[in-house]
């Protein structure tokens, strides 16, 4: 019987781990792209991601605030029922409960807010914004975060879709051949029959980042996620941790992370990227620097281990870049500026 563990799913889903070397093609850094403001970017390059930057840009084009644009854009991605890595329809934890993490940072006010393990609310980024603007705290988690959201009129809803429930039930049935989930032994399917267990999952690189610079040069960012699929209940990833999954410095730029949150937390990766930009590196180079820094750390401990991160960054001039560990998919980001909508191709590092 196929025994698909939480870790194998996550790494396999990300197209990372040992298999990454099959696809890995480390490229030299590409020149800084962009350079105009206002601008809004996201790691999501599917139709929903493109809609997110289009709608966010509408706010920016009218002279609106970066913080409003990133919230609008992120909400579009969060409510997409087909996205299995963010908000509504996100894959649940090991108990079958969707627990969401999100953070927001507003460079103009040097303010930040976040939520961790939030259940029942489709748009955690908006709750993070409420934490940022309506409290003196930065992070609310769990039941307290849900009570807080409800106090502002947010409705508690079932965040599972038919699709995410189907994936969860398949995972539970195939977790352990010795438990009692799934059909009786004599009716169980063979390994071959369950080989395509997770076919139909569209967003292997979970999580979304939306970053913007408005026409005043003010910068804001959001990171939102349903986190690691089948995670241990209560696990918090990098996304709600300021400096890890997201960082904004209004004098410099913004950075956001997707991928294996545990690496991103340990490396304070988004803060590192912004500090690299402060030191003169382009957004593209700074993302590559962060990946190399993480790779160097692991190489000293386990030369074969390839972690699974993707970073995007944007600077105050409106230049942007992205980079990821090698995987089967291209490293891209969606960008909307006065030049229109485009998909920018970054680099992969470490193959
Ligand atoms: N980067 C998302 C997570 O690890 O939860």
Short mmCIF file of C-alpha atoms and ligand atoms in Angstrom, two decimals:
data_model
loop_
_atom_site.label_atom_id
_atom_site.label_comp_id
_atom_site.label_asym_id
_atom_site.label_seq_id
_atom_site.Cartn_x
_atom_site.Cartn_y
_atom_site.Cartn_z
CA UNK A 1 0.00 0.00 0.00
CA UNK A 2 1.21 3.42 -0.84
CA UNK A 3 2.38 5.14 2.33
CA UNK A 4 2.58 8.86 1.61
CA UNK A 5 3.94 10.81 4.52
CA UNK A 6 3.31 14.45 5.22
CA UNK A 7 6.95 15.29 4.50
CA UNK A 8 7.16 13.30 1.30
CA UNK A 9 4.01 14.97 0.08
CA UNK A 10 5.27 18.43 0.83
CA UNK A 11 8.67 17.95 -0.76
CA UNK A 12 7.29 15.98 -3.66
CA UNK A 13 4.55 18.53 -4.16
CA UNK A 14 7.04 21.30 -4.27
CA UNK A 15 9.03 19.37 -6.80
CA UNK A 16 12.00 19.59 -4.51
CA UNK A 17 14.27 17.25 -2.59
CA UNK A 18 16.51 14.86 -4.43
CA UNK A 19 14.38 14.96 -7.58
CA UNK A 20 15.16 18.63 -7.86
CA UNK A 21 18.57 17.81 -9.23
CA UNK A 22 16.94 16.19 -12.23
CA UNK A 23 15.44 19.50 -13.18
CA UNK A 24 17.93 21.84 -11.60
CA UNK A 25 19.55 24.36 -13.89
CA UNK A 26 21.23 27.05 -11.87
CA UNK A 27 21.37 30.18 -13.97
CA UNK A 28 23.43 33.29 -13.64
CA UNK A 29 21.64 36.27 -12.21
CA UNK A 30 19.47 38.13 -14.70
CA UNK A 31 19.61 41.96 -14.87
CA UNK A 32 17.29 43.97 -12.63
CA UNK A 33 13.85 44.21 -14.22
CA UNK A 34 11.28 46.98 -13.96
CA UNK A 35 12.10 50.38 -12.55
CA UNK A 36 8.84 52.31 -12.61
CA UNK A 37 6.30 53.07 -9.91
CA UNK A 38 3.57 52.39 -9.05
CA UNK A 39 3.98 48.67 -9.37
CA UNK A 40 2.52 45.52 -7.79
CA UNK A 41 3.89 41.97 -7.95
CA UNK A 42 2.94 38.48 -6.80
CA UNK A 43 4.46 35.02 -6.95
CA UNK A 44 1.15 33.68 -8.30
CA UNK A 45 1.29 33.69 -12.11
CA UNK A 46 -1.96 31.84 -12.76
CA UNK A 47 -5.13 33.71 -13.83
CA UNK A 48 -6.01 34.45 -10.21
CA UNK A 49 -2.57 35.96 -9.60
CA UNK A 50 -2.87 38.06 -12.73
CA UNK A 51 -6.31 39.29 -11.60
CA UNK A 52 -4.82 40.08 -8.21
CA UNK A 53 -2.17 42.42 -9.63
CA UNK A 54 -4.62 43.95 -12.12
CA UNK A 55 -7.09 44.81 -9.33
CA UNK A 56 -4.34 45.98 -7.01
CA UNK A 57 -2.90 48.16 -9.75
CA UNK A 58 -6.27 49.84 -10.29
CA UNK A 59 -5.93 51.21 -6.76
CA UNK A 60 -2.34 52.29 -7.36
CA UNK A 61 -3.10 53.92 -10.72
CA UNK A 62 -5.64 56.19 -9.02
CA UNK A 63 -2.99 57.32 -6.52
CA UNK A 64 -4.12 54.83 -3.87
CA UNK A 65 -2.01 53.35 -1.09
CA UNK A 66 0.28 50.36 -1.47
CA UNK A 67 -1.26 48.82 1.65
CA UNK A 68 -4.75 48.93 0.10
CA UNK A 69 -3.48 47.49 -3.18
CA UNK A 70 -1.75 44.50 -1.56
CA UNK A 71 -4.79 43.71 0.59
CA UNK A 72 -7.11 43.83 -2.42
CA UNK A 73 -4.78 41.65 -4.49
CA UNK A 74 -4.23 39.10 -1.74
CA UNK A 75 -7.94 38.78 -0.97
CA UNK A 76 -8.53 37.75 -4.60
CA UNK A 77 -6.04 34.91 -4.24
CA UNK A 78 -7.34 33.95 -0.77
CA UNK A 79 -10.95 33.44 -1.88
CA UNK A 80 -10.07 31.41 -4.98
CA UNK A 81 -11.60 27.98 -4.16
CA UNK A 82 -9.22 26.23 -6.56
CA UNK A 83 -6.07 27.43 -4.82
CA UNK A 84 -5.07 24.69 -2.42
CA UNK A 85 -2.30 26.67 -0.70
CA UNK A 86 -3.96 29.90 0.42
CA UNK A 87 -7.18 30.86 2.23
CA UNK A 88 -10.46 29.22 1.19
CA UNK A 89 -9.76 25.76 -0.25
CA UNK A 90 -6.30 25.57 1.32
CA UNK A 91 -5.21 22.06 2.30
CA UNK A 92 -5.91 21.29 5.96
CA UNK A 93 -3.77 20.05 8.83
CA UNK A 94 -3.51 16.42 9.97
CA UNK A 95 -6.87 16.74 11.75
CA UNK A 96 -8.60 17.95 8.58
CA UNK A 97 -8.83 21.54 9.82
CA UNK A 98 -7.67 24.45 7.70
CA UNK A 99 -5.39 26.71 9.76
CA UNK A 100 -4.29 29.89 8.02
CA UNK A 101 -1.28 32.16 8.58
CA UNK A 102 -0.85 35.67 7.17
CA UNK A 103 1.13 38.85 7.71
CA UNK A 104 1.08 42.41 6.44
CA UNK A 105 3.64 45.18 6.72
CA UNK A 106 3.13 48.83 5.85
CA UNK A 107 6.42 50.58 5.18
CA UNK A 108 4.88 54.05 5.36
CA UNK A 109 3.80 53.64 8.99
CA UNK A 110 6.46 51.05 9.95
CA UNK A 111 3.59 48.95 11.20
CA UNK A 112 2.89 45.24 10.96
CA UNK A 113 0.22 42.71 11.83
CA UNK A 114 -0.21 38.99 11.55
CA UNK A 115 -2.37 36.00 12.37
CA UNK A 116 -1.35 32.39 12.97
CA UNK A 117 -3.45 29.20 13.01
CA UNK A 118 -6.56 31.19 12.17
CA UNK A 119 -9.55 28.94 11.42
CA UNK A 120 -12.80 29.71 9.64
CA UNK A 121 -11.95 33.04 7.96
CA UNK A 122 -11.42 33.16 4.21
CA UNK A 123 -9.28 36.30 4.16
CA UNK A 124 -6.62 36.10 6.89
CA UNK A 125 -4.66 38.98 5.33
CA UNK A 126 -7.51 41.34 6.21
CA UNK A 127 -7.48 40.12 9.80
CA UNK A 128 -3.71 40.68 9.90
CA UNK A 129 -4.39 44.23 8.70
CA UNK A 130 -6.91 44.73 11.50
CA UNK A 131 -4.33 43.51 14.02
CA UNK A 132 -1.89 46.01 12.52
CA UNK A 133 -4.22 48.98 12.50
CA UNK A 134 -6.61 48.41 15.40
CA UNK A 135 -4.27 47.06 18.07
CA UNK A 136 -0.86 47.69 19.55
CA UNK A 137 0.03 44.03 18.97
CA UNK A 138 1.68 42.42 15.96
CA UNK A 139 0.45 38.81 16.12
CA UNK A 140 -2.75 37.07 17.20
CA UNK A 141 -3.12 33.30 16.98
CA UNK A 142 -5.71 30.53 17.16
CA UNK A 143 -8.98 31.02 19.00
CA UNK A 144 -8.06 34.58 20.01
CA UNK A 145 -7.46 35.54 16.38
CA UNK A 146 -10.82 34.04 15.38
CA UNK A 147 -12.66 35.87 18.18
CA UNK A 148 -10.92 39.07 17.13
CA UNK A 149 -12.00 38.58 13.49
CA UNK A 150 -15.58 37.89 14.52
CA UNK A 151 -15.62 41.01 16.66
CA UNK A 152 -15.11 42.97 13.42
CA UNK A 153 -18.05 41.21 11.76
CA UNK A 154 -16.17 38.49 9.90
CA UNK A 155 -18.22 35.34 9.41
CA UNK A 156 -16.82 31.96 10.45
CA UNK A 157 -17.10 29.59 7.49
CA UNK A 158 -16.07 26.09 6.44
CA UNK A 159 -12.82 26.63 4.51
CA UNK A 160 -12.77 23.13 3.01
CA UNK A 161 -13.88 22.79 -0.59
CA UNK A 162 -14.90 19.54 -2.22
CA UNK A 163 -11.46 19.47 -3.81
CA UNK A 164 -9.42 20.07 -0.64
CA UNK A 165 -11.56 17.57 1.31
CA UNK A 166 -10.99 14.96 -1.40
CA UNK A 167 -7.21 15.44 -1.20
CA UNK A 168 -7.32 15.29 2.60
CA UNK A 169 -9.36 12.10 2.66
CA UNK A 170 -7.00 10.46 0.16
CA UNK A 171 -4.02 11.47 2.27
CA UNK A 172 -5.63 10.07 5.43
CA UNK A 173 -6.47 6.77 3.74
CA UNK A 174 -2.91 6.39 2.50
CA UNK A 175 -1.05 7.64 5.53
CA UNK A 176 -0.47 4.31 7.16
CA UNK A 177 -1.23 0.84 5.87
CA UNK A 178 -1.88 -0.39 9.40
CA UNK A 179 -4.65 1.98 10.42
CA UNK A 180 -8.37 1.55 9.82
CA UNK A 181 -9.00 4.40 7.39
CA UNK A 182 -10.00 3.44 3.87
CA UNK A 183 -11.55 0.26 2.51
CA UNK A 184 -10.89 -3.11 4.18
CA UNK A 185 -7.54 -4.72 3.29
CA UNK A 186 -9.00 -7.11 0.71
CA UNK A 187 -10.51 -4.15 -1.21
CA UNK A 188 -7.53 -1.80 -1.03
CA UNK A 189 -6.08 -0.49 -4.26
CA UNK A 190 -2.57 -1.36 -5.38
CA UNK A 191 0.32 1.10 -5.41
CA UNK A 192 -0.13 1.58 -9.14
CA UNK A 193 -3.77 2.53 -8.73
CA UNK A 194 -3.03 5.26 -6.20
CA UNK A 195 0.07 6.57 -8.00
CA UNK A 196 -1.74 9.70 -9.21
CA UNK A 197 -3.02 10.42 -5.75
CA UNK A 198 -2.44 14.15 -5.89
CA UNK A 199 -3.07 14.79 -9.56
CA UNK A 200 -5.12 17.95 -9.92
CA UNK A 201 -3.29 19.95 -7.26
CA UNK A 202 -2.54 23.22 -9.02
CA UNK A 203 -0.43 25.22 -6.62
CA UNK A 204 2.42 23.09 -5.49
CA UNK A 205 4.35 26.06 -4.20
CA UNK A 206 1.99 26.98 -1.41
CA UNK A 207 1.56 30.49 -0.07
CA UNK A 208 1.29 33.83 -1.81
CA UNK A 209 3.22 37.08 -1.53
CA UNK A 210 1.86 40.38 -2.86
CA UNK A 211 4.20 43.40 -2.75
CA UNK A 212 3.64 46.95 -4.04
CA UNK A 213 5.15 50.40 -4.31
CA UNK A 214 2.61 53.21 -4.69
CA UNK A 215 3.04 56.47 -6.57
CA UNK A 216 4.31 58.19 -3.40
CA UNK A 217 7.08 55.61 -3.17
CA UNK A 218 5.54 53.95 -0.13
CA UNK A 219 5.91 50.18 0.07
CA UNK A 220 3.68 47.45 1.52
CA UNK A 221 3.54 43.67 1.44
CA UNK A 222 1.45 40.67 2.45
CA UNK A 223 2.17 36.97 2.77
CA UNK A 224 -0.78 34.58 3.17
CA UNK A 225 -0.96 30.79 3.32
CA UNK A 226 -2.74 27.67 4.48
CA UNK A 227 0.74 26.39 5.28
CA UNK A 228 2.21 22.97 5.02
CA UNK A 229 -0.40 20.41 3.98
CA UNK A 230 -1.24 17.89 6.72
CA UNK A 231 0.87 19.84 9.21
CA UNK A 232 0.78 19.01 12.89
CA UNK A 233 -2.16 20.97 14.33
CA UNK A 234 -0.88 24.20 15.81
CA UNK A 235 2.16 24.42 13.52
CA UNK A 236 2.95 27.98 12.51
CA UNK A 237 5.05 28.57 9.41
CA UNK A 238 7.09 31.54 8.27
CA UNK A 239 4.25 33.46 6.66
CA UNK A 240 2.98 35.31 9.76
CA UNK A 241 6.48 35.96 11.11
CA UNK A 242 7.73 39.42 10.26
CA UNK A 243 11.26 39.14 8.91
CA UNK A 244 10.79 35.51 7.86
CA UNK A 245 7.87 35.21 5.41
CA UNK A 246 7.65 38.97 4.82
CA UNK A 247 9.60 42.16 5.39
CA UNK A 248 9.18 45.74 4.24
CA UNK A 249 11.52 48.70 4.73
CA UNK A 250 10.08 51.89 3.29
CA UNK A 251 13.53 53.24 2.40
CA UNK A 252 14.57 50.08 0.59
CA UNK A 253 11.92 47.62 -0.59
CA UNK A 254 10.00 44.48 0.28
CA UNK A 255 10.54 40.73 0.13
CA UNK A 256 8.33 37.67 0.60
CA UNK A 257 8.89 33.94 0.85
CA UNK A 258 7.07 30.79 -0.20
CA UNK A 259 8.12 27.19 0.29
CA UNK A 260 9.45 25.33 3.30
CA UNK A 261 8.67 27.72 6.13
CA UNK A 262 10.99 26.10 8.63
CA UNK A 263 14.04 27.15 6.56
CA UNK A 264 12.69 30.63 6.12
CA UNK A 265 12.14 31.10 9.85
CA UNK A 266 15.65 29.94 10.73
CA UNK A 267 17.24 32.18 8.12
CA UNK A 268 15.06 35.31 8.66
CA UNK A 269 15.09 35.24 4.87
CA UNK A 270 12.84 38.18 3.99
CA UNK A 271 14.72 40.49 6.35
CA UNK A 272 17.99 39.20 4.90
CA UNK A 273 16.82 39.98 1.36
CA UNK A 274 15.77 43.51 2.25
CA UNK A 275 19.09 44.10 4.02
CA UNK A 276 20.93 42.83 0.95
CA UNK A 277 18.99 45.37 -1.13
CA UNK A 278 19.88 48.04 1.42
CA UNK A 279 23.53 47.12 0.82
CA UNK A 280 23.10 47.73 -2.91
CA UNK A 281 22.06 44.37 -4.31
CA UNK A 282 19.26 44.30 -6.89
CA UNK A 283 16.02 42.51 -5.90
CA UNK A 284 17.05 39.64 -8.17
CA UNK A 285 20.52 39.34 -6.66
CA UNK A 286 19.17 39.66 -3.12
CA UNK A 287 16.75 36.74 -3.65
CA UNK A 288 19.62 34.64 -5.00
CA UNK A 289 21.82 35.65 -2.06
CA UNK A 290 19.17 34.37 0.38
CA UNK A 291 18.87 31.01 -1.37
CA UNK A 292 22.63 30.62 -1.44
CA UNK A 293 22.84 31.51 2.25
CA UNK A 294 20.30 28.78 3.11
CA UNK A 295 22.00 26.25 0.84
CA UNK A 296 25.38 26.98 2.42
CA UNK A 297 23.96 26.34 5.89
CA UNK A 298 22.49 22.96 4.88
CA UNK A 299 25.52 21.89 2.88
CA UNK A 300 27.56 21.96 6.07
CA UNK A 301 25.12 19.55 7.73
CA UNK A 302 23.81 17.41 4.86
CA UNK A 303 25.34 17.92 1.42
CA UNK A 304 22.43 16.10 -0.28
CA UNK A 305 19.59 18.13 1.16
CA UNK A 306 17.98 20.72 -1.10
CA UNK A 307 15.45 22.90 0.69
CA UNK A 308 12.47 24.32 -1.13
CA UNK A 309 12.08 28.06 -1.12
CA UNK A 310 11.08 30.75 -3.58
CA UNK A 311 11.63 34.43 -2.89
CA UNK A 312 10.30 37.52 -4.59
CA UNK A 313 11.49 41.07 -3.97
CA UNK A 314 10.72 44.62 -5.05
CA UNK A 315 12.73 47.77 -4.39
CA UNK A 316 11.71 51.40 -3.93
CA UNK A 317 12.55 52.19 -7.57
CA UNK A 318 10.08 49.53 -8.72
CA UNK A 319 12.72 46.98 -9.74
CA UNK A 320 11.80 43.38 -8.99
CA UNK A 321 13.19 39.87 -9.06
CA UNK A 322 12.54 36.29 -8.00
CA UNK A 323 14.54 33.15 -7.44
CA UNK A 324 13.89 29.61 -6.22
CA UNK A 325 15.57 26.36 -5.50
CA UNK A 326 15.48 24.19 -8.64
CA UNK A 327 12.22 22.45 -9.44
CA UNK A 328 10.14 21.24 -12.34
CA UNK A 329 8.44 24.58 -12.84
CA UNK A 330 9.74 27.94 -13.99
CA UNK A 331 10.54 30.59 -11.39
CA UNK A 332 8.18 33.39 -12.25
CA UNK A 333 6.26 36.32 -10.81
CA UNK A 334 3.32 38.36 -12.12
CA UNK A 335 3.94 42.11 -12.41
CA UNK A 336 1.57 44.97 -13.15
CA UNK A 337 2.89 48.48 -13.85
CA UNK A 338 2.43 51.27 -16.38
CA UNK A 339 3.93 48.82 -18.88
CA UNK A 340 0.95 46.52 -18.40
CA UNK A 341 0.73 42.98 -17.09
CA UNK A 342 3.70 40.72 -17.53
CA UNK A 343 5.13 37.49 -16.19
CA UNK A 344 8.76 37.93 -15.21
CA UNK A 345 11.09 34.96 -15.22
CA UNK A 346 13.68 34.80 -12.45
CA UNK A 347 16.37 32.24 -11.73
CA UNK A 348 16.86 28.96 -9.94
CA UNK A 349 19.80 28.46 -7.63
CA UNK A 350 21.45 25.37 -6.31
CA UNK A 351 21.01 22.78 -9.06
N1 LIG B 1 5.77 28.95 3.61
C1 LIG B 1 4.56 28.49 4.11
C2 LIG B 1 4.68 27.56 5.21
O1 LIG B 1 5.70 26.90 5.36
O2 LIG B 1 3.76 27.46 5.97
#
